[in-house]
Coordinates of C-alpha atoms (C1' of nucleotides) in Angstrom, one line a residue:
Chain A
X15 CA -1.1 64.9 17.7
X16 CA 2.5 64.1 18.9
X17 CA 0.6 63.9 22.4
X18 CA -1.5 61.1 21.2
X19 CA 0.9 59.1 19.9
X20 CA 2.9 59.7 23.3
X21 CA -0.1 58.0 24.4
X22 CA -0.3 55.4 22.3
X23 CA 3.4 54.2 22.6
X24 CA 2.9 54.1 26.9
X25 CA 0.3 51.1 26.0
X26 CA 3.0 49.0 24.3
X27 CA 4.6 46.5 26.3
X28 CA 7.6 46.7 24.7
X29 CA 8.5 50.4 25.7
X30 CA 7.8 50.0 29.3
X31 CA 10.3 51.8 30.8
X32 CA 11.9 53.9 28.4
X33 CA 13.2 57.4 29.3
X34 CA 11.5 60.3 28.0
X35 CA 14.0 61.3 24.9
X36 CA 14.1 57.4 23.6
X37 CA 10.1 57.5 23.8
X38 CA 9.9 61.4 22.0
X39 CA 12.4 59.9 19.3
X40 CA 9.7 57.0 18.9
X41 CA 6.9 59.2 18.6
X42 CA 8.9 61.5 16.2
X43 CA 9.1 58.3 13.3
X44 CA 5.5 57.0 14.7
X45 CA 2.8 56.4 12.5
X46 CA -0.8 56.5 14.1
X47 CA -3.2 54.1 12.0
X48 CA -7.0 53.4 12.4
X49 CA -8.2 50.0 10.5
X50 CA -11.7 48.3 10.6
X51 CA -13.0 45.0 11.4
X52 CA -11.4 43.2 8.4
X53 CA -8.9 45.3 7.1
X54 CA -5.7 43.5 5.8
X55 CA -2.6 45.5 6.9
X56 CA -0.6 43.8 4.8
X57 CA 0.1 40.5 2.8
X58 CA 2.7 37.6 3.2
X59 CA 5.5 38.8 0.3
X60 CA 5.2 42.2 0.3
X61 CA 8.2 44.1 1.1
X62 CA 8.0 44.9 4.8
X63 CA 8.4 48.5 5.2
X64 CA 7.1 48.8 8.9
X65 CA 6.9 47.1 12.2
X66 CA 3.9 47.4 14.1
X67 CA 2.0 47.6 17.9
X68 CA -1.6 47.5 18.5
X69 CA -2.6 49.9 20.5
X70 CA -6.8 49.1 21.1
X71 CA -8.0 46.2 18.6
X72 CA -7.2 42.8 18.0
X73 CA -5.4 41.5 14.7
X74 CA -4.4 38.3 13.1
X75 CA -1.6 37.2 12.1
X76 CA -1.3 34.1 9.4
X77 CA -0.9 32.5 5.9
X78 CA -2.8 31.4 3.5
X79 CA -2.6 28.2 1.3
X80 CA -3.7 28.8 -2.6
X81 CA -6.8 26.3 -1.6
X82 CA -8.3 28.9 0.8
X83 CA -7.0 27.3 4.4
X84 CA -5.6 29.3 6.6
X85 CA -2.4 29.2 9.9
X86 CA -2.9 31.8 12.2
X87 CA 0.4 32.6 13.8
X88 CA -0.8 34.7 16.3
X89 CA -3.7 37.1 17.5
X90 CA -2.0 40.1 18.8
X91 CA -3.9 41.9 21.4
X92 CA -3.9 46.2 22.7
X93 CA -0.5 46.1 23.8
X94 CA 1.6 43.7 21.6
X95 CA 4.1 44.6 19.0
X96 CA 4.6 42.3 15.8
X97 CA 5.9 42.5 12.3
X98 CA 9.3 42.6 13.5
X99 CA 10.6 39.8 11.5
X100 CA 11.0 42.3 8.3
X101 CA 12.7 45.0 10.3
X102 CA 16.2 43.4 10.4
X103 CA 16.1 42.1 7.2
X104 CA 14.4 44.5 4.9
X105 CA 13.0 41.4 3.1
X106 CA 9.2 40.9 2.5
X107 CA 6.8 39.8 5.8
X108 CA 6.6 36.5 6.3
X109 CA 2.9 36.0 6.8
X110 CA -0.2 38.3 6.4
X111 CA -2.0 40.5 9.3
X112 CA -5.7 41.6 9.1
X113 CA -7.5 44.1 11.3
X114 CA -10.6 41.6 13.6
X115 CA -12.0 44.6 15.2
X116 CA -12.0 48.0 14.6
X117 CA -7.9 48.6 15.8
X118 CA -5.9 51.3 16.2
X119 CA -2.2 50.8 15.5
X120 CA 1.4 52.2 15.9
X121 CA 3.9 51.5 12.8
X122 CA 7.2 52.4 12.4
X123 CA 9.2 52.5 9.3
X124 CA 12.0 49.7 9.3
X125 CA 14.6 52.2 8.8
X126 CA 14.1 54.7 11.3
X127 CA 13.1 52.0 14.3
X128 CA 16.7 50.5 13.4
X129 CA 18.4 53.8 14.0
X130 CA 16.5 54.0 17.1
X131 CA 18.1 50.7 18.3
X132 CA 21.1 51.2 17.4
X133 CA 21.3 54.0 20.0
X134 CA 19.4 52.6 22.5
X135 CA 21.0 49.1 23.7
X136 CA 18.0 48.6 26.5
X137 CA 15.6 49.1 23.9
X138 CA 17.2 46.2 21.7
X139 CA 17.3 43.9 24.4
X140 CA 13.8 44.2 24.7
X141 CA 13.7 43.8 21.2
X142 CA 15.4 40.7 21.4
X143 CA 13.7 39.5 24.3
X144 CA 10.6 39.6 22.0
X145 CA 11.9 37.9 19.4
X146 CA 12.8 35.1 21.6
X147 CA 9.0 35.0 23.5
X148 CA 8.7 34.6 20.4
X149 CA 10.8 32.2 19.1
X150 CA 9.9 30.1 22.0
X151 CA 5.9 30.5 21.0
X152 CA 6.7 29.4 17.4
X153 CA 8.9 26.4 18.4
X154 CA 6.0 25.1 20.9
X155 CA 3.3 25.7 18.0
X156 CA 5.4 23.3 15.4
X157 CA 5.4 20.4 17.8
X158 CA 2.2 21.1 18.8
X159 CA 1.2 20.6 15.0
X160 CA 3.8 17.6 14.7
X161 CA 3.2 15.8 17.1
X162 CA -0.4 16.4 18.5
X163 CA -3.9 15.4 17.3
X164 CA -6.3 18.0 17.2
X165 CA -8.3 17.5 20.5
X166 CA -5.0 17.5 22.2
X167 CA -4.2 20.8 20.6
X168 CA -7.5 22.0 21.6
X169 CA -7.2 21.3 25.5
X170 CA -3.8 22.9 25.1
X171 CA -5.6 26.2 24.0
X172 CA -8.1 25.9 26.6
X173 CA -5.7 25.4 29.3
X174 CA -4.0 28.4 27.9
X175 CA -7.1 30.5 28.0
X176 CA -7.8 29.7 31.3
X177 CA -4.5 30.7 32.8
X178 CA -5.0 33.9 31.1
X179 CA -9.0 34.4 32.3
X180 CA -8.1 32.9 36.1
X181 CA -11.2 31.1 36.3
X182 CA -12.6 27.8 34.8
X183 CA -15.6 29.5 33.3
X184 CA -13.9 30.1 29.5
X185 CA -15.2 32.9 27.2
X186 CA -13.9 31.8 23.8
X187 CA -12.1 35.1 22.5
X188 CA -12.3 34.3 18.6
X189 CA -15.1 33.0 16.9
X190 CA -14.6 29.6 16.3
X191 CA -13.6 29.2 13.3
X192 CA -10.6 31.6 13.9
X193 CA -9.9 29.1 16.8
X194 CA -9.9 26.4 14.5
X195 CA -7.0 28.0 11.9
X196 CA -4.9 28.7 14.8
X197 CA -4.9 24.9 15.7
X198 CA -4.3 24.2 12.4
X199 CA -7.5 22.5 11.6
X200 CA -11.1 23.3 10.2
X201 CA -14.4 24.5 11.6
X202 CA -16.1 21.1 11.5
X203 CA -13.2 19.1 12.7
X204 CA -12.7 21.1 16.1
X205 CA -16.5 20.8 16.4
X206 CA -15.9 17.0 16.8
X207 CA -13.2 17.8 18.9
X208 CA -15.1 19.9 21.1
X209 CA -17.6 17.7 21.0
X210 CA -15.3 14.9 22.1
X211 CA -14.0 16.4 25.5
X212 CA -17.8 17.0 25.9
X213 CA -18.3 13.8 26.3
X214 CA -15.2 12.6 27.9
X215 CA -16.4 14.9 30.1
X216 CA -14.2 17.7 30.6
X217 CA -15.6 20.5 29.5
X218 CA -19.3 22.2 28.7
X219 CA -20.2 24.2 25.6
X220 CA -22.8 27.1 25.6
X221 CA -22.1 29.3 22.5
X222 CA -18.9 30.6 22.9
X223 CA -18.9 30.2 27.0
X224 CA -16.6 26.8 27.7
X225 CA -17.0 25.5 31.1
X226 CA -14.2 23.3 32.5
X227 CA -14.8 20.4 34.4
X228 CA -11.5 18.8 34.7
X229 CA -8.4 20.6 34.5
X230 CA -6.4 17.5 34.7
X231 CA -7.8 15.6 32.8
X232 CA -7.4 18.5 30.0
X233 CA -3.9 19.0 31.0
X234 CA -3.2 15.1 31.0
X235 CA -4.5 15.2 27.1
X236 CA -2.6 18.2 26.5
X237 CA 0.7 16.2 27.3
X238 CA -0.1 13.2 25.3
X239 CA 2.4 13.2 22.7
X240 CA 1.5 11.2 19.9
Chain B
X18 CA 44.4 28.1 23.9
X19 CA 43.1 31.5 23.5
X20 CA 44.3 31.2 19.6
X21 CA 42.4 27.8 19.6
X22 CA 39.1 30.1 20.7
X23 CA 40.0 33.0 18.3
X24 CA 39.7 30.4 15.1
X25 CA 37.0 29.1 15.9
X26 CA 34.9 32.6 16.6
X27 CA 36.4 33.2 12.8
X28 CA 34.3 30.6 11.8
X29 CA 30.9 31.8 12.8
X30 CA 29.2 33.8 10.6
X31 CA 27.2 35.9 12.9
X32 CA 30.9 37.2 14.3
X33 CA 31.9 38.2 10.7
X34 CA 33.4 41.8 10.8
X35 CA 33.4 42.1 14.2
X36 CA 36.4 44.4 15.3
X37 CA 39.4 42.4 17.0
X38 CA 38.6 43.4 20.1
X39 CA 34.5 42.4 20.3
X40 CA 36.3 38.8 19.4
X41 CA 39.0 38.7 22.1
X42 CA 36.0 39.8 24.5
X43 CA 34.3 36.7 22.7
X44 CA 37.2 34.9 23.2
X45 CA 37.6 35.2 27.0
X46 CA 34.0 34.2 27.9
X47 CA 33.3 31.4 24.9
X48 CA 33.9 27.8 26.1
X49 CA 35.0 25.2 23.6
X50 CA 33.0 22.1 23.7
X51 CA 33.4 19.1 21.8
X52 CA 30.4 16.0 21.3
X53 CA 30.4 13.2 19.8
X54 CA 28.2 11.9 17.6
X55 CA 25.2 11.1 19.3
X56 CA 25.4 12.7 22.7
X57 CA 22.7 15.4 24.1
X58 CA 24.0 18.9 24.3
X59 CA 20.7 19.4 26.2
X60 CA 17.6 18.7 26.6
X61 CA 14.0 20.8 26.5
X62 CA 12.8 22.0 29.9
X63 CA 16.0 22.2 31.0
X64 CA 17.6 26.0 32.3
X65 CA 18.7 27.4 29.0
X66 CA 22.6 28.3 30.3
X67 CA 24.7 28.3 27.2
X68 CA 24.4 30.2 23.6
X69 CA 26.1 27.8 21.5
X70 CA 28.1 27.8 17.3
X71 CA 28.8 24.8 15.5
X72 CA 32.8 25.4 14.6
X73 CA 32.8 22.1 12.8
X74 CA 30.0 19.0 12.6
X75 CA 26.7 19.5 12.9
X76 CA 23.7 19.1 15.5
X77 CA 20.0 19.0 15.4
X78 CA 17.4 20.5 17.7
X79 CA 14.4 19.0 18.0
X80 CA 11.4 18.6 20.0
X81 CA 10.4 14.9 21.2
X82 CA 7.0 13.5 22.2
X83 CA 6.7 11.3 25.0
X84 CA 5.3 8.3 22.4
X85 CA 9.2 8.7 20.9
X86 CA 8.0 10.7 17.3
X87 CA 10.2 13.9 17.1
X88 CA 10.1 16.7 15.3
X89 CA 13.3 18.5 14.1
X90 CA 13.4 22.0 14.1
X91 CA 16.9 22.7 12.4
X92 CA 19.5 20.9 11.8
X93 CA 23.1 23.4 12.2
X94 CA 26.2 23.2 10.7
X95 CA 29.9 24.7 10.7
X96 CA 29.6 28.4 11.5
X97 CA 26.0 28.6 12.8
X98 CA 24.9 29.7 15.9
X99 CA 21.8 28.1 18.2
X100 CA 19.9 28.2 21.3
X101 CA 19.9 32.1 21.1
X102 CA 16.1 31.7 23.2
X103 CA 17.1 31.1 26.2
X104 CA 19.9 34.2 26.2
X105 CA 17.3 36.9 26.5
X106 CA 14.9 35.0 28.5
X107 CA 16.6 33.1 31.2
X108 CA 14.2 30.4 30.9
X109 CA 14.4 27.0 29.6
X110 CA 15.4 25.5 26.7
X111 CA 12.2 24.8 24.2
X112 CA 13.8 22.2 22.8
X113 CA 16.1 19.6 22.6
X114 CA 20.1 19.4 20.8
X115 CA 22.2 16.9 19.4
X116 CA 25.4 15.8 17.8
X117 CA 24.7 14.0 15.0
X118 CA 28.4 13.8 14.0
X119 CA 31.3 14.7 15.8
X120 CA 31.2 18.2 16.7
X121 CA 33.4 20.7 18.0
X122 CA 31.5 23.8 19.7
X123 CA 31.8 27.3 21.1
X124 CA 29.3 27.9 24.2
X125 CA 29.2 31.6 25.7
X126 CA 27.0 31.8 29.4
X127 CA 24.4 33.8 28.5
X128 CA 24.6 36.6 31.1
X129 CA 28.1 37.2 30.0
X130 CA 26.9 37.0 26.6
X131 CA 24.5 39.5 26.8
X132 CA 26.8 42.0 28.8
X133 CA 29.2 41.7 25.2
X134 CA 25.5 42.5 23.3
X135 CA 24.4 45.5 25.8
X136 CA 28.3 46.6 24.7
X137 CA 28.2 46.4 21.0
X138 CA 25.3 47.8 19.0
X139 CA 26.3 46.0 15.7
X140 CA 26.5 42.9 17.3
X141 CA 23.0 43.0 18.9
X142 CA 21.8 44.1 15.4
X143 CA 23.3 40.8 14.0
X144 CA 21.6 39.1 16.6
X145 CA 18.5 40.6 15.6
X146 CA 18.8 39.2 12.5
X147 CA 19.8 36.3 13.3
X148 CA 16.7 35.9 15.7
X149 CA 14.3 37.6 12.8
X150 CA 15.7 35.2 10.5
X151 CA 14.9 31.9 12.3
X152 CA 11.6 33.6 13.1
X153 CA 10.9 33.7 9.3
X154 CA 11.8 30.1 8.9
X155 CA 9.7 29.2 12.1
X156 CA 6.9 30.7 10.4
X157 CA 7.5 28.9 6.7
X158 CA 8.0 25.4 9.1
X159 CA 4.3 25.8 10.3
X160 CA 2.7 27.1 7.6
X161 CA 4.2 23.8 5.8
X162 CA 3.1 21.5 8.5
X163 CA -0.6 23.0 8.6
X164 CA -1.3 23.6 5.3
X165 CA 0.9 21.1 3.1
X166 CA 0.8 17.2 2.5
X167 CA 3.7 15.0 3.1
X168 CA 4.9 15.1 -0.9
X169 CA 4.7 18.6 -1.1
X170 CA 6.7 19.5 2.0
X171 CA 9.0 17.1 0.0
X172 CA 9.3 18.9 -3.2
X173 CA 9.9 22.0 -0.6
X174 CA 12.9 19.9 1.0
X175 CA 14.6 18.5 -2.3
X176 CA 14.8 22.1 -3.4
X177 CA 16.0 23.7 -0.7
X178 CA 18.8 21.1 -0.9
X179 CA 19.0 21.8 -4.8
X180 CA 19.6 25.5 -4.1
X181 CA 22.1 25.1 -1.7
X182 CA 23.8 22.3 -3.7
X183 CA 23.5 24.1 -7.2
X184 CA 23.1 21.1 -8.7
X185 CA 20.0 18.6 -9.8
X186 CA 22.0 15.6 -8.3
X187 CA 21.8 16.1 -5.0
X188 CA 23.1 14.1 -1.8
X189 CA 20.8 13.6 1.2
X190 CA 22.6 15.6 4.0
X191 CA 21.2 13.3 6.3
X192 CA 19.7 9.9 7.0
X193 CA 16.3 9.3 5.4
X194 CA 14.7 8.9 9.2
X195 CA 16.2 12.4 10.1
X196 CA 14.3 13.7 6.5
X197 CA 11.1 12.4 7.7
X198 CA 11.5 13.7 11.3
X199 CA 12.6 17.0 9.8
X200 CA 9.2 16.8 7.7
X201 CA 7.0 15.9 10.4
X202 CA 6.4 12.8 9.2
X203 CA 7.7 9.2 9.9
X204 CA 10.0 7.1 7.7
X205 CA 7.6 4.7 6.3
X206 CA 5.6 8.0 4.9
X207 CA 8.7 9.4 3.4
X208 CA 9.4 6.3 1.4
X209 CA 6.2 6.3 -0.1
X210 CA 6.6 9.9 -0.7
X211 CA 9.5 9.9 -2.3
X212 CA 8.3 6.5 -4.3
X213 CA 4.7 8.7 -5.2
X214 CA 7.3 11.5 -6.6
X215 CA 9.5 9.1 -8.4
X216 CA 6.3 7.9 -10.3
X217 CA 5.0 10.9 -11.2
X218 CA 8.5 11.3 -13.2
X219 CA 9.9 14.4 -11.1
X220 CA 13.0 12.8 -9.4
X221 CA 15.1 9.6 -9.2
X222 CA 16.7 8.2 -6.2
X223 CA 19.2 6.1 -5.6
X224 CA 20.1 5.5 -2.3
X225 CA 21.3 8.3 -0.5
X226 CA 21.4 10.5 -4.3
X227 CA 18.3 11.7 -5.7
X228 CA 18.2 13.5 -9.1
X229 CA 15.9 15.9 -10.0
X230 CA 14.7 15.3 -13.5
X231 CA 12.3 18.2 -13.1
X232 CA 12.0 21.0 -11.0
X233 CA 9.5 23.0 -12.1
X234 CA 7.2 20.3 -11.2
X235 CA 8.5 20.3 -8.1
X236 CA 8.0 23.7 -7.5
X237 CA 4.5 23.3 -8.8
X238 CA 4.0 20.9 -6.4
X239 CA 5.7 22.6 -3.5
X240 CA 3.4 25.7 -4.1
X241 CA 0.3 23.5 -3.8
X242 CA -1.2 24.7 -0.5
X243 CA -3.9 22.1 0.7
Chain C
dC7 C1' -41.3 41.0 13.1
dC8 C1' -39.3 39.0 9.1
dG9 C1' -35.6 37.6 6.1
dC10 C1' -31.0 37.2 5.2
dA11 C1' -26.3 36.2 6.3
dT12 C1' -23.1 34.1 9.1
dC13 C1' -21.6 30.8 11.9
dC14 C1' -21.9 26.4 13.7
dA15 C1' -23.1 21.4 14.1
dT16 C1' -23.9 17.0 12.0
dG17 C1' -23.8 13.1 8.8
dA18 C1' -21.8 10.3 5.1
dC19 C1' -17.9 9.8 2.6
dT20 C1' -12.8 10.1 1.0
dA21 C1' -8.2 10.7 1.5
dA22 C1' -4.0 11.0 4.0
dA23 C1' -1.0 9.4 7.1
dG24 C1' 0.2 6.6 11.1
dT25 C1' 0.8 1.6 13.0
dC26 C1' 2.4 -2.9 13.0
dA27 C1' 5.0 -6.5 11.1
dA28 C1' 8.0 -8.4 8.0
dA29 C1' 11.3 -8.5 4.5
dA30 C1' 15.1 -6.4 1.7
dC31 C1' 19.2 -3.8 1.8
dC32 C1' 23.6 -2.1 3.1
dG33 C1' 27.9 -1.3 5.3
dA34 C1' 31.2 -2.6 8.9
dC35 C1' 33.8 -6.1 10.7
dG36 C1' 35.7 -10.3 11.8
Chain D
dC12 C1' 32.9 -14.1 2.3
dG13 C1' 29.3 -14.2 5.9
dT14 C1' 27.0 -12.3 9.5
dC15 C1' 25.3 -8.6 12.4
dG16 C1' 23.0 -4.2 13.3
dG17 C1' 20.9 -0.6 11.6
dT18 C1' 18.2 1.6 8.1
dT19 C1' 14.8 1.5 4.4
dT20 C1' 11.1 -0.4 1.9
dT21 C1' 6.7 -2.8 1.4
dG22 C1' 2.2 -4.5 2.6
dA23 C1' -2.2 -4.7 5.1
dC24 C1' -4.8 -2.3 8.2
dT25 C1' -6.6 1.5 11.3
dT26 C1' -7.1 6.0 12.7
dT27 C1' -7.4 10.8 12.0
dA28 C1' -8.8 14.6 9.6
dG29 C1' -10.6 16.8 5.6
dT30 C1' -14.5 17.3 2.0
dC31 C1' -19.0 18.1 0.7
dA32 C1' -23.6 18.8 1.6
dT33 C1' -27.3 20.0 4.6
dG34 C1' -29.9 22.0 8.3
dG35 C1' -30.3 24.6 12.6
dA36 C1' -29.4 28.5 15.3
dT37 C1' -28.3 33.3 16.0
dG38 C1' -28.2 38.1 15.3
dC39 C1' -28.7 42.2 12.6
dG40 C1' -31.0 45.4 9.2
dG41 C1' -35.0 46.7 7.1

DNA sequence: CCGCATCCATGACTAAAGTCAAAACCGACG
DNA sequence: CGTCGGTTTTGACTTTAGTCATGGATGCGG
């Protein structure tokens, strides 16, 4: 029991590193949770009790307009921590987070992680380091959605995606129409879009395999400001 | 000199409390900066160097395209503190600052800044909330720009402006072409924003005064996701 | 192997917001 | 008081993206 969450914290990034007694303290406040494909974890407004790392999985992170569309923040992969926001505030979470695969997760209860801290300064400098990656993610994301049209937002993504594949031959890793709320657009619009580098050229579509052609002409739309 | 540095560190609100000795430490690595209005403090891309306060005046980060359309991000006054990113990361700058009135400023380097943090625990809390807090209105920013029209960020705006005002006649802190860019829009789409919310009965403006006749509206329409 | 459900693509249409150009407004200053 | 520079407003138009409706593909369960 305390032996798999041992296990489980030496997956998170965020606790690379950490000596032994910090990393038993952890696992003493740890929570080990299982949720399916689907599961919310919880809702934008709710009082955010915990803070959370995915341990195997994949979750979303986003809010919801009243009309039904959707802003995904973020899709946190095995690894990541998130939910932080609440923890230093004790206020309600910001945005909602909902299981995509069957996940397994870490939480930690707001109180206890801040004690933690507070007696571990290496371990909030990592903390704050996150924040900022963070930070910095968020602040690219607004003027992506200020100041860029959708297809430019799209070869953004994809240029994104293949950094993080190393090889031009793209496997899309949401369905699309998750893709879609995380550019802050719908289903049928990025299918024009991807249509649109199609034709221009610079990329090939086969299902959810992208090909790309021409990684400078992707990156040169990418720049274009509006 | 030193004294000079001490009042202004009283200023900021994220050094409230601190114990006289965190602020003399403060003190003897902070760098008192003054701008005029107008001038860059710096500019995205560039190596993020300095953690900076706003001791009196007020600055606006923001993120430009290369067609000219920017997007503000925030817009800081006396006793706030900005461009914590860079601190933790060494990186660049994500965006862009400047004076928009005279300012007077307190810069700390960073790694000096964060040998203070790995020193005091409370402090680096603070920062973590500072950090956590911006995150949360990071996250509000987007979910506006995705999932709301132009009128109803406005109702958002006005507000805000009422709350922190406490009153329904309210003065635009800034110019209208600041508004827009804080919005995400352009000035022309402001205007006929604010014009489409003046017809509908909800405020009157007069130039730089707008009175809200009726803010529950407002809010109803500031709700109103897409 | 069939049928259902989900996802995705496409077309026709509407609505929102940006562009461009010009006029009105406003404050500072001589 | 008049003019200059900037900001704001207005109008006509274009472009972008969202809406609604439909049909095709794909994959899974029975």
């Amino acid at each position: 029991m305390e032996k798999d969450k041992l296990s489980a914290l030496a997956v998170i990034k965020l606790f690379e590193g950490l000596p032994k007694a910090q990393l038993t303290s952890l696992a003493d406040i740890a929570l080990l949770k299982r949720a399916k494909a689907g599961d919310t974890l919880f809702e934008a407004g709710q009082p955010g009790t915990h803070f959370y790392a995915v341990v195997s999985g994949k979750v979303r992170v986003y809010r919801a307009a009243p009309s039904g569309k959707e802003q995904i923040l973020h899709v946190f992969g095995a690894g990541e921590a998130f939910a932080e926001v609440p923890v230093f505030e004790g206020k309600t979470y910001p945005a909602s987070a909902q299981a995509l695969e069957d996940s397994l997760m870490l939480s930690f209860p707001r109180k206890e992680f801040v004690e933690v801290l507070r007696r571990d300064p290496e371990l909030a400098l990592g903390v704050m380091a996150l924040l900022s990656a963070r930070l910095r993610a968020f602040v690219g994301q607004i003027a992506q959605l200020s100041l860029k049209e959708v297809p430019e937002r799209l070869a953004g993504y994809l240029l994104l995606l293949r950094a993080s594949q190393n090889r031009d031959d793209l496997t899309l890793d949401l369905p699309k129409g998750q893709i879609a709320s995380y550019l802050g657009t719908i289903p049928e619009t990025l299918s024009r879009a991807l249509k649109k580098l199609t034709d221009q050229g610079l990329i090939e579509i086969s299902g959810n395999r992208v090909a790309v052609l021409d990684p400078e002409g992707l990156a040169k739309l990418a720049e274009a400001g509006r």
